[in-house]
Short mmCIF file of C-alpha atoms in Angstrom, two decimals:
data_model
loop_
_atom_site.label_atom_id
_atom_site.label_comp_id
_atom_site.label_asym_id
_atom_site.label_seq_id
_atom_site.Cartn_x
_atom_site.Cartn_y
_atom_site.Cartn_z
CA UNK A 1 42.47 -21.03 -9.48
CA UNK A 2 44.96 -19.73 -6.94
CA UNK A 3 48.43 -18.65 -8.08
CA UNK A 4 51.23 -16.25 -7.30
CA UNK A 5 50.40 -13.62 -9.92
CA UNK A 6 46.98 -14.81 -11.06
CA UNK A 7 45.61 -11.33 -11.59
CA UNK A 8 48.15 -9.98 -14.07
CA UNK A 9 47.57 -10.75 -17.72
CA UNK A 10 50.66 -12.61 -18.92
CA UNK A 11 52.39 -12.23 -22.28
CA UNK A 12 54.04 -15.49 -23.29
CA UNK A 13 55.93 -16.08 -26.52
CA UNK A 14 58.19 -18.39 -28.50
CA UNK A 15 60.60 -17.88 -31.38
CA UNK A 16 60.10 -19.97 -34.53
CA UNK A 17 63.03 -20.36 -36.95
CA UNK A 18 64.00 -22.52 -39.95
CA UNK A 19 65.28 -25.93 -38.81
CA UNK A 20 63.45 -25.76 -35.47
CA UNK A 21 62.58 -29.14 -33.97
CA UNK A 22 58.84 -28.48 -33.95
CA UNK A 23 58.11 -30.55 -30.83
CA UNK A 24 60.46 -28.32 -28.79
CA UNK A 25 57.92 -25.60 -29.50
CA UNK A 26 54.58 -27.37 -29.90
CA UNK A 27 54.81 -29.47 -26.74
CA UNK A 28 55.34 -26.51 -24.38
CA UNK A 29 52.89 -24.46 -26.48
CA UNK A 30 50.16 -26.97 -25.64
CA UNK A 31 50.74 -26.29 -21.96
CA UNK A 32 51.57 -22.59 -22.03
CA UNK A 33 48.74 -21.56 -24.37
CA UNK A 34 46.36 -22.94 -21.72
CA UNK A 35 47.62 -20.64 -18.96
CA UNK A 36 44.63 -18.67 -17.67
CA UNK A 37 44.56 -14.94 -18.38
CA UNK A 38 47.44 -14.94 -20.85
CA UNK A 39 48.26 -14.28 -24.50
CA UNK A 40 50.69 -16.47 -26.43
CA UNK A 41 52.70 -14.70 -29.14
CA UNK A 42 54.13 -16.90 -31.91
CA UNK A 43 57.21 -14.97 -33.00
CA UNK A 44 59.61 -15.14 -35.94
CA UNK A 45 62.51 -13.11 -37.29
CA UNK A 46 59.96 -12.24 -40.00
CA UNK A 47 56.35 -13.38 -40.47
CA UNK A 48 57.41 -15.77 -43.25
CA UNK A 49 56.47 -19.41 -42.53
CA UNK A 50 59.37 -21.65 -41.55
CA UNK A 51 59.89 -25.39 -41.89
CA UNK A 52 60.96 -27.63 -39.05
CA UNK A 53 63.70 -30.26 -39.36
CA UNK A 54 61.17 -32.69 -40.85
CA UNK A 55 59.46 -30.17 -43.10
CA UNK A 56 56.43 -29.16 -41.04
CA UNK A 57 55.30 -25.64 -41.91
CA UNK A 58 54.91 -23.32 -38.93
CA UNK A 59 53.80 -19.71 -39.24
CA UNK A 60 54.94 -16.89 -36.97
CA UNK A 61 52.34 -14.22 -36.27
CA UNK A 62 54.55 -11.40 -35.01
CA UNK A 63 58.04 -10.36 -36.13
CA UNK A 64 60.60 -10.02 -33.32
CA UNK A 65 60.77 -6.26 -33.85
CA UNK A 66 57.07 -5.90 -32.97
CA UNK A 67 56.96 -8.22 -29.97
CA UNK A 68 55.92 -6.75 -26.62
CA UNK A 69 57.98 -7.29 -23.49
CA UNK A 70 57.18 -10.88 -22.58
CA UNK A 71 56.67 -12.40 -19.17
CA UNK A 72 57.95 -15.68 -20.58
CA UNK A 73 60.09 -16.33 -23.66
CA UNK A 74 60.39 -19.91 -24.93
CA UNK A 75 63.43 -20.72 -27.06
CA UNK A 76 63.09 -24.11 -28.77
CA UNK A 77 65.95 -26.14 -30.25
CA UNK A 78 66.71 -28.12 -33.39
CA UNK A 79 69.39 -28.23 -36.07
CA UNK A 80 68.53 -24.61 -36.93
CA UNK A 81 70.00 -23.52 -33.60
CA UNK A 82 73.38 -23.61 -35.35
CA UNK A 83 72.48 -20.52 -37.39
CA UNK A 84 70.69 -18.85 -34.46
CA UNK A 85 73.81 -18.91 -32.28
CA UNK A 86 75.40 -16.41 -34.69
CA UNK A 87 72.28 -14.40 -35.51
CA UNK A 88 72.84 -11.05 -33.81
CA UNK A 89 69.23 -9.95 -34.33
CA UNK A 90 67.90 -13.00 -32.48
CA UNK A 91 70.57 -12.87 -29.78
CA UNK A 92 69.90 -9.17 -29.13
CA UNK A 93 66.17 -9.92 -28.91
CA UNK A 94 66.75 -12.75 -26.42
CA UNK A 95 69.00 -10.54 -24.26
CA UNK A 96 66.51 -7.66 -24.33
CA UNK A 97 63.60 -9.92 -23.39
CA UNK A 98 65.63 -11.65 -20.67
CA UNK A 99 66.22 -8.32 -18.97
CA UNK A 100 62.49 -7.86 -18.37
CA UNK A 101 60.96 -11.36 -18.41
CA UNK A 102 59.88 -13.39 -15.42
CA UNK A 103 61.07 -16.58 -17.12
CA UNK A 104 63.35 -17.42 -20.04
CA UNK A 105 62.65 -21.05 -20.91
CA UNK A 106 64.73 -23.14 -23.30
CA UNK A 107 63.85 -26.61 -24.52
CA UNK A 108 66.41 -29.01 -25.98
CA UNK A 109 69.24 -27.21 -27.80
CA UNK A 110 67.45 -23.89 -27.38
CA UNK A 111 69.77 -23.69 -24.35
CA UNK A 112 72.66 -23.10 -26.76
CA UNK A 113 70.95 -19.94 -28.00
CA UNK A 114 70.66 -18.73 -24.41
CA UNK A 115 74.33 -19.65 -24.05
CA UNK A 116 75.34 -17.71 -27.16
CA UNK A 117 73.37 -14.72 -25.83
CA UNK A 118 75.50 -14.88 -22.67
CA UNK A 119 72.56 -15.75 -20.42
CA UNK A 120 74.03 -18.95 -19.01
CA UNK A 121 77.25 -17.50 -17.57
CA UNK A 122 77.59 -18.94 -14.07
CA UNK A 123 74.15 -20.53 -14.26
CA UNK A 124 73.11 -24.15 -13.84
CA UNK A 125 71.61 -25.45 -17.10
CA UNK A 126 70.71 -28.53 -19.12
CA UNK A 127 70.11 -29.35 -22.80
CA UNK A 128 69.70 -32.36 -25.13
CA UNK A 129 72.07 -35.11 -24.02
CA UNK A 130 73.98 -35.15 -27.32
CA UNK A 131 74.85 -31.43 -27.01
CA UNK A 132 75.27 -31.36 -23.21
CA UNK A 133 79.07 -31.18 -23.47
CA UNK A 134 78.78 -27.77 -25.17
CA UNK A 135 77.15 -25.98 -22.22
CA UNK A 136 80.40 -25.38 -20.32
CA UNK A 137 81.87 -23.46 -23.30
CA UNK A 138 79.27 -20.78 -22.58
CA UNK A 139 80.29 -20.58 -18.92
CA UNK A 140 77.25 -22.58 -17.76
CA UNK A 141 77.33 -25.11 -14.94
CA UNK A 142 76.02 -28.22 -16.72
CA UNK A 143 73.53 -30.28 -14.72
CA UNK A 144 72.45 -33.75 -15.82
CA UNK A 145 68.76 -33.18 -15.07
CA UNK A 146 65.55 -33.07 -17.06
CA UNK A 147 64.56 -29.57 -15.95
CA UNK A 148 66.87 -27.02 -14.32
CA UNK A 149 65.64 -23.80 -12.71
CA UNK A 150 68.29 -21.13 -11.96
CA UNK A 151 66.89 -17.70 -11.20
CA UNK A 152 64.67 -16.63 -14.08
CA UNK A 153 66.26 -19.14 -16.49
CA UNK A 154 64.59 -22.53 -16.90
CA UNK A 155 66.29 -25.06 -19.18
CA UNK A 156 64.83 -28.43 -20.18
CA UNK A 157 66.73 -31.38 -21.67
CA UNK A 158 65.94 -33.05 -25.04
CA UNK A 159 62.70 -32.62 -26.99
CA UNK A 160 60.04 -34.33 -24.81
CA UNK A 161 61.36 -32.73 -21.60
CA UNK A 162 59.64 -29.54 -22.75
CA UNK A 163 56.41 -30.95 -21.35
CA UNK A 164 57.83 -31.46 -17.86
CA UNK A 165 59.53 -28.07 -18.09
CA UNK A 166 56.40 -26.25 -19.26
CA UNK A 167 54.28 -27.68 -16.45
CA UNK A 168 56.95 -26.57 -13.94
CA UNK A 169 56.93 -23.11 -15.50
CA UNK A 170 53.13 -22.86 -15.23
CA UNK A 171 53.42 -23.76 -11.55
CA UNK A 172 56.02 -21.00 -11.12
CA UNK A 173 53.88 -18.41 -12.91
CA UNK A 174 50.38 -19.40 -11.82
CA UNK A 175 50.67 -21.86 -8.94
CA UNK A 176 50.52 -25.65 -8.76
CA UNK A 177 46.77 -26.00 -9.30
CA UNK A 178 47.05 -24.34 -12.71
CA UNK A 179 49.80 -26.79 -13.70
CA UNK A 180 47.83 -29.75 -12.35
CA UNK A 181 44.73 -28.79 -14.29
CA UNK A 182 46.71 -28.74 -17.55
CA UNK A 183 48.42 -32.04 -16.70
CA UNK A 184 45.00 -33.65 -16.17
CA UNK A 185 43.50 -32.13 -19.32
CA UNK A 186 46.46 -33.35 -21.40
CA UNK A 187 46.15 -36.73 -19.65
CA UNK A 188 49.87 -36.75 -18.86
CA UNK A 189 50.37 -40.09 -17.14
CA UNK A 190 53.16 -41.35 -19.40
CA UNK A 191 53.82 -44.97 -20.31
CA UNK A 192 56.98 -44.98 -22.44
CA UNK A 193 57.08 -48.31 -24.28
CA UNK A 194 60.85 -48.72 -23.79
CA UNK A 195 63.35 -47.90 -21.06
CA UNK A 196 65.85 -46.02 -23.22
CA UNK A 197 65.03 -42.32 -22.96
CA UNK A 198 68.47 -41.32 -21.68
CA UNK A 199 72.00 -42.29 -22.77
CA UNK A 200 72.45 -43.85 -19.32
CA UNK A 201 69.45 -46.19 -19.72
CA UNK A 202 69.84 -46.97 -23.45
CA UNK A 203 72.04 -49.70 -24.90
CA UNK A 204 75.48 -48.34 -25.95
CA UNK A 205 74.88 -49.26 -29.61
CA UNK A 206 71.64 -47.25 -29.58
CA UNK A 207 73.50 -44.22 -28.17
CA UNK A 208 76.14 -44.57 -30.87
CA UNK A 209 73.46 -44.87 -33.57
CA UNK A 210 71.78 -41.60 -32.51
CA UNK A 211 75.13 -39.82 -32.16
CA UNK A 212 76.14 -41.00 -35.59
CA UNK A 213 72.83 -39.74 -37.01
CA UNK A 214 73.54 -36.30 -35.47
CA UNK A 215 77.27 -36.20 -36.27
CA UNK A 216 77.21 -33.58 -39.03
CA UNK A 217 75.05 -31.13 -37.04
CA UNK A 218 77.14 -31.69 -33.91
CA UNK A 219 80.48 -31.12 -35.66
CA UNK A 220 79.27 -27.86 -37.21
CA UNK A 221 77.85 -26.90 -33.81
CA UNK A 222 81.15 -27.37 -32.01
CA UNK A 223 82.90 -25.04 -34.49
CA UNK A 224 80.15 -22.41 -34.12
CA UNK A 225 80.30 -22.44 -30.32
CA UNK A 226 84.07 -21.93 -30.55
CA UNK A 227 83.60 -18.92 -32.86
CA UNK A 228 80.86 -17.40 -30.68
CA UNK A 229 82.87 -17.40 -27.45
CA UNK A 230 86.00 -16.18 -29.27
CA UNK A 231 84.29 -12.94 -30.28
CA UNK A 232 85.68 -9.83 -28.63
CA UNK A 233 83.55 -8.74 -25.69
CA UNK A 234 81.62 -12.03 -25.41
CA UNK B 1 67.96 -51.11 -38.19
CA UNK B 2 65.99 -54.36 -38.25
CA UNK B 3 62.22 -54.25 -38.64
CA UNK B 4 59.30 -56.19 -40.04
CA UNK B 5 58.90 -54.25 -43.30
CA UNK B 6 62.07 -52.17 -43.27
CA UNK B 7 62.56 -52.35 -47.01
CA UNK B 8 59.25 -50.88 -48.18
CA UNK B 9 59.00 -47.11 -48.39
CA UNK B 10 56.14 -46.10 -46.10
CA UNK B 11 53.57 -43.38 -46.73
CA UNK B 12 52.40 -41.87 -43.46
CA UNK B 13 49.92 -39.06 -43.10
CA UNK B 14 47.71 -37.02 -40.79
CA UNK B 15 44.59 -34.92 -41.25
CA UNK B 16 44.67 -31.29 -40.08
CA UNK B 17 41.37 -29.49 -39.47
CA UNK B 18 40.10 -26.28 -37.84
CA UNK B 19 39.87 -26.69 -34.06
CA UNK B 20 42.42 -29.53 -33.96
CA UNK B 21 44.29 -29.86 -30.69
CA UNK B 22 47.70 -29.31 -32.26
CA UNK B 23 49.59 -31.57 -29.82
CA UNK B 24 47.46 -34.54 -30.89
CA UNK B 25 49.13 -34.10 -34.27
CA UNK B 26 52.55 -32.59 -33.53
CA UNK B 27 53.55 -35.06 -30.81
CA UNK B 28 53.06 -38.18 -32.97
CA UNK B 29 54.45 -36.26 -35.98
CA UNK B 30 57.74 -35.83 -34.13
CA UNK B 31 58.00 -39.60 -33.83
CA UNK B 32 56.45 -40.69 -37.13
CA UNK B 33 58.33 -38.20 -39.33
CA UNK B 34 61.54 -39.86 -38.05
CA UNK B 35 60.59 -43.31 -39.31
CA UNK B 36 63.36 -44.48 -41.65
CA UNK B 37 62.51 -44.80 -45.33
CA UNK B 38 59.15 -43.03 -45.14
CA UNK B 39 57.32 -39.91 -46.33
CA UNK B 40 54.95 -38.00 -44.06
CA UNK B 41 52.01 -36.32 -45.79
CA UNK B 42 50.38 -33.41 -43.95
CA UNK B 43 46.80 -33.49 -45.21
CA UNK B 44 43.83 -31.16 -45.06
CA UNK B 45 40.35 -31.00 -46.53
CA UNK B 46 41.88 -28.18 -48.57
CA UNK B 47 45.40 -26.71 -48.51
CA UNK B 48 44.15 -23.66 -46.60
CA UNK B 49 45.95 -23.17 -43.25
CA UNK B 50 43.90 -24.08 -40.18
CA UNK B 51 44.06 -22.85 -36.60
CA UNK B 52 44.23 -25.14 -33.61
CA UNK B 53 42.08 -24.70 -30.51
CA UNK B 54 44.57 -22.15 -29.15
CA UNK B 55 45.10 -20.35 -32.45
CA UNK B 56 48.31 -21.97 -33.73
CA UNK B 57 48.46 -21.86 -37.55
CA UNK B 58 49.12 -25.23 -39.19
CA UNK B 59 49.38 -25.68 -42.94
CA UNK B 60 48.33 -28.81 -44.84
CA UNK B 61 50.43 -29.64 -47.87
CA UNK B 62 48.10 -32.03 -49.69
CA UNK B 63 44.29 -31.95 -50.02
CA UNK B 64 42.53 -35.20 -49.09
CA UNK B 65 41.49 -35.73 -52.70
CA UNK B 66 45.16 -35.92 -53.80
CA UNK B 67 46.47 -38.12 -50.99
CA UNK B 68 48.03 -41.46 -51.93
CA UNK B 69 46.98 -44.69 -50.22
CA UNK B 70 48.68 -44.42 -46.85
CA UNK B 71 50.35 -47.13 -44.80
CA UNK B 72 49.43 -45.17 -41.70
CA UNK B 73 46.74 -42.52 -41.20
CA UNK B 74 46.85 -40.42 -38.02
CA UNK B 75 43.58 -38.80 -36.93
CA UNK B 76 44.14 -36.22 -34.18
CA UNK B 77 41.47 -34.83 -31.85
CA UNK B 78 40.34 -31.50 -30.47
CA UNK B 79 37.14 -29.48 -30.24
CA UNK B 80 37.02 -29.46 -34.06
CA UNK B 81 36.24 -33.17 -34.00
CA UNK B 82 32.63 -32.18 -33.42
CA UNK B 83 32.35 -30.90 -37.00
CA UNK B 84 34.46 -33.75 -38.42
CA UNK B 85 32.07 -36.40 -37.09
CA UNK B 86 29.45 -35.11 -39.55
CA UNK B 87 31.80 -34.27 -42.41
CA UNK B 88 31.04 -36.87 -45.07
CA UNK B 89 34.11 -35.96 -47.15
CA UNK B 90 36.44 -36.62 -44.23
CA UNK B 91 34.56 -39.75 -43.09
CA UNK B 92 34.64 -41.22 -46.60
CA UNK B 93 38.38 -40.48 -46.80
CA UNK B 94 39.02 -42.19 -43.46
CA UNK B 95 37.00 -45.26 -44.51
CA UNK B 96 38.77 -45.47 -47.88
CA UNK B 97 42.22 -45.19 -46.28
CA UNK B 98 41.34 -47.69 -43.56
CA UNK B 99 40.55 -50.32 -46.17
CA UNK B 100 44.15 -50.26 -47.44
CA UNK B 101 46.27 -48.98 -44.54
CA UNK B 102 48.49 -51.04 -42.25
CA UNK B 103 47.54 -48.81 -39.31
CA UNK B 104 44.80 -46.29 -38.55
CA UNK B 105 45.95 -44.35 -35.51
CA UNK B 106 43.79 -41.94 -33.51
CA UNK B 107 45.00 -39.69 -30.73
CA UNK B 108 42.68 -38.19 -28.13
CA UNK B 109 39.19 -37.52 -29.49
CA UNK B 110 40.34 -38.46 -32.99
CA UNK B 111 38.87 -41.82 -31.93
CA UNK B 112 35.41 -40.27 -32.25
CA UNK B 113 36.07 -39.61 -35.94
CA UNK B 114 37.03 -43.26 -36.39
CA UNK B 115 33.84 -44.08 -34.50
CA UNK B 116 31.68 -41.88 -36.74
CA UNK B 117 33.30 -43.53 -39.77
CA UNK B 118 32.13 -46.89 -38.40
CA UNK B 119 35.67 -48.20 -37.85
CA UNK B 120 35.27 -48.96 -34.15
CA UNK B 121 32.29 -51.35 -34.40
CA UNK B 122 33.15 -54.33 -32.20
CA UNK B 123 36.68 -53.04 -31.64
CA UNK B 124 38.49 -52.27 -28.40
CA UNK B 125 39.32 -48.54 -28.25
CA UNK B 126 40.27 -45.64 -26.00
CA UNK B 127 40.06 -41.82 -26.18
CA UNK B 128 40.45 -38.74 -23.94
CA UNK B 129 39.05 -39.53 -20.50
CA UNK B 130 36.40 -36.78 -20.69
CA UNK B 131 34.93 -38.26 -23.90
CA UNK B 132 35.47 -41.93 -23.05
CA UNK B 133 31.77 -42.48 -22.31
CA UNK B 134 30.94 -41.73 -25.96
CA UNK B 135 32.88 -44.68 -27.42
CA UNK B 136 30.19 -47.24 -26.75
CA UNK B 137 27.65 -45.26 -28.82
CA UNK B 138 29.76 -46.15 -31.85
CA UNK B 139 29.68 -49.84 -31.00
CA UNK B 140 33.25 -49.80 -29.66
CA UNK B 141 34.39 -51.83 -26.65
CA UNK B 142 35.79 -49.03 -24.43
CA UNK B 143 39.08 -49.87 -22.69
CA UNK B 144 40.51 -47.69 -19.94
CA UNK B 145 44.06 -47.82 -21.26
CA UNK B 146 46.58 -45.34 -22.62
CA UNK B 147 47.11 -47.13 -25.92
CA UNK B 148 44.83 -49.81 -27.39
CA UNK B 149 45.78 -51.96 -30.40
CA UNK B 150 42.94 -53.89 -32.07
CA UNK B 151 43.77 -55.24 -35.50
CA UNK B 152 44.93 -52.36 -37.69
CA UNK B 153 43.29 -49.75 -35.44
CA UNK B 154 45.43 -48.13 -32.75
CA UNK B 155 43.75 -45.63 -30.43
CA UNK B 156 45.54 -43.50 -27.84
CA UNK B 157 43.95 -41.69 -24.89
CA UNK B 158 44.17 -37.92 -24.21
CA UNK B 159 46.66 -35.54 -25.88
CA UNK B 160 50.06 -36.62 -24.49
CA UNK B 161 49.32 -40.32 -24.97
CA UNK B 162 50.02 -39.75 -28.66
CA UNK B 163 53.71 -40.06 -27.86
CA UNK B 164 53.36 -43.49 -26.26
CA UNK B 165 51.03 -44.53 -29.08
CA UNK B 166 53.32 -43.29 -31.85
CA UNK B 167 56.33 -45.14 -30.43
CA UNK B 168 54.23 -48.32 -30.26
CA UNK B 169 53.15 -47.78 -33.87
CA UNK B 170 56.77 -47.35 -35.02
CA UNK B 171 57.63 -50.62 -33.31
CA UNK B 172 54.72 -52.28 -35.15
CA UNK B 173 55.78 -50.86 -38.53
CA UNK B 174 59.56 -50.95 -38.26
CA UNK B 175 60.50 -53.06 -35.24
CA UNK B 176 61.44 -52.17 -31.67
CA UNK B 177 64.93 -50.83 -32.41
CA UNK B 178 63.46 -48.11 -34.63
CA UNK B 179 61.09 -47.07 -31.84
CA UNK B 180 63.88 -47.16 -29.26
CA UNK B 181 66.14 -44.96 -31.36
CA UNK B 182 63.42 -42.30 -31.60
CA UNK B 183 62.68 -42.57 -27.88
CA UNK B 184 66.37 -41.95 -27.11
CA UNK B 185 66.67 -39.09 -29.62
CA UNK B 186 63.59 -37.39 -28.14
CA UNK B 187 64.99 -38.08 -24.67
CA UNK B 188 61.69 -39.56 -23.52
CA UNK B 189 62.32 -40.38 -19.89
CA UNK B 190 59.36 -38.46 -18.47
CA UNK B 191 59.22 -36.77 -15.08
CA UNK B 192 55.68 -35.38 -14.72
CA UNK B 193 55.76 -32.78 -11.96
CA UNK B 194 52.42 -33.88 -10.50
CA UNK B 195 50.58 -37.17 -10.04
CA UNK B 196 47.29 -36.13 -11.63
CA UNK B 197 47.40 -37.21 -15.28
CA UNK B 198 44.27 -39.36 -15.07
CA UNK B 199 40.85 -38.77 -13.48
CA UNK B 200 41.63 -41.70 -11.16
CA UNK B 201 44.82 -40.09 -9.81
CA UNK B 202 43.65 -36.46 -9.76
CA UNK B 203 41.74 -34.79 -6.95
CA UNK B 204 37.94 -34.83 -7.58
CA UNK B 205 37.76 -31.03 -7.64
CA UNK B 206 40.43 -30.96 -10.35
CA UNK B 207 38.43 -33.45 -12.44
CA UNK B 208 35.32 -31.32 -12.01
CA UNK B 209 37.23 -28.16 -12.99
CA UNK B 210 38.44 -29.71 -16.28
CA UNK B 211 35.00 -31.19 -17.02
CA UNK B 212 33.40 -27.83 -16.38
CA UNK B 213 35.93 -26.17 -18.72
CA UNK B 214 34.97 -28.69 -21.46
CA UNK B 215 31.22 -28.68 -20.75
CA UNK B 216 30.07 -26.78 -23.83
CA UNK B 217 32.11 -28.89 -26.27
CA UNK B 218 31.03 -32.10 -24.54
CA UNK B 219 27.34 -31.25 -24.60
CA UNK B 220 27.44 -30.45 -28.30
CA UNK B 221 29.45 -33.63 -28.86
CA UNK B 222 26.89 -35.84 -27.17
CA UNK B 223 24.13 -34.49 -29.45
CA UNK B 224 26.29 -34.99 -32.56
CA UNK B 225 27.12 -38.60 -31.68
CA UNK B 226 23.40 -39.24 -31.25
CA UNK B 227 22.67 -37.78 -34.70
CA UNK B 228 25.51 -39.71 -36.36
CA UNK B 229 24.44 -43.14 -35.15
CA UNK B 230 20.78 -42.39 -35.90
CA UNK B 231 21.50 -41.96 -39.62
CA UNK B 232 19.98 -44.62 -41.86
CA UNK B 233 22.55 -47.26 -42.77
CA UNK B 234 25.10 -46.27 -40.11
#
């Protein structure tokens, strides 16, 4: 298959953490682990298994300290992002990788980790609709779009947008044919049963119900973002 | 939220196995583990962790022998389906669960396991496009659709169709509002970057490239299906 950098072996990776929303990781993984001539590294702060927001057990294979320089780093989201935004080990890792990676790719509220690491300053970015208002605190230029590409930073909106984002990333790394082949293999010709995938298209009471469900996480999140950007030198 | 059987606690579950295509499980899991008033059981032949086709480690929490009667059983697909189609322990489990479950739900080539268990005889069904020709061997009535509902058997097509299928299943179990709330939370308003998610929409050379990539698995699969339906009493 043709592609911009087809010949180089690519090192791709993602960070797992407690309270991850597993689909923010597993959906792009499905796409990215199929990239020809590449290795996917499943990373964790330690190698200890973690549980996602619903309890699914996921097992990192390489601790952050042993990860190679990656060509692509995926940062998923989830309620556990709250702790990650103040985890200096993870933030330092993300900054270090960003300096050498071709692409830093966040899905859902993973964008807030990029924000806390200072990577979104002056950049266009998106995140899950319920946390979108927090992007500007990190100096980002919030864009109401499903996938936003700004330099080497690619941000995708809530959960399922990781699929659209990952296919775009494959096209960036390996050319459109590589992305198309994965889209065909994964039979991605979506037929959502309802027309309510965004707060703009959903009924107001549905939006309020989801916001109410997320209230506790969102309130804690707002306080954390405030603390992060108040740190000296941020 | 309103729903047909909102008041009953639901037991949902999925079977993990070596060579699973992890997205066939993790995508519906994201939806189904959010069903109100329910427990999701992550099942395996044993509790030993398994690796998906790309190497991702997934960990079952309950062996099949200890699983309760489920209201919904999810059977994912992947190359490992080839072994499952001749695994009498798994097939007996699927048959036993099907007798008492409200919904048996296959994603991708998980349909072939339902087929090998005899559950598709005379039923309308779908599966991944590259294995669709095998459905009729099991006495199924193949339908070229993304999600097919026939009685208590719901089959979804390739990989990503598990999301559309799972949202449909939630609507069946808990009513449309429950499905809509999950669709909004997961921000499912897809924007596939290419128009090639089905063999009908993709360029012929792309279809051939994916088929060629799957050739070995498909050839073995054809021989297994032949053996399964040739067994006395099938």
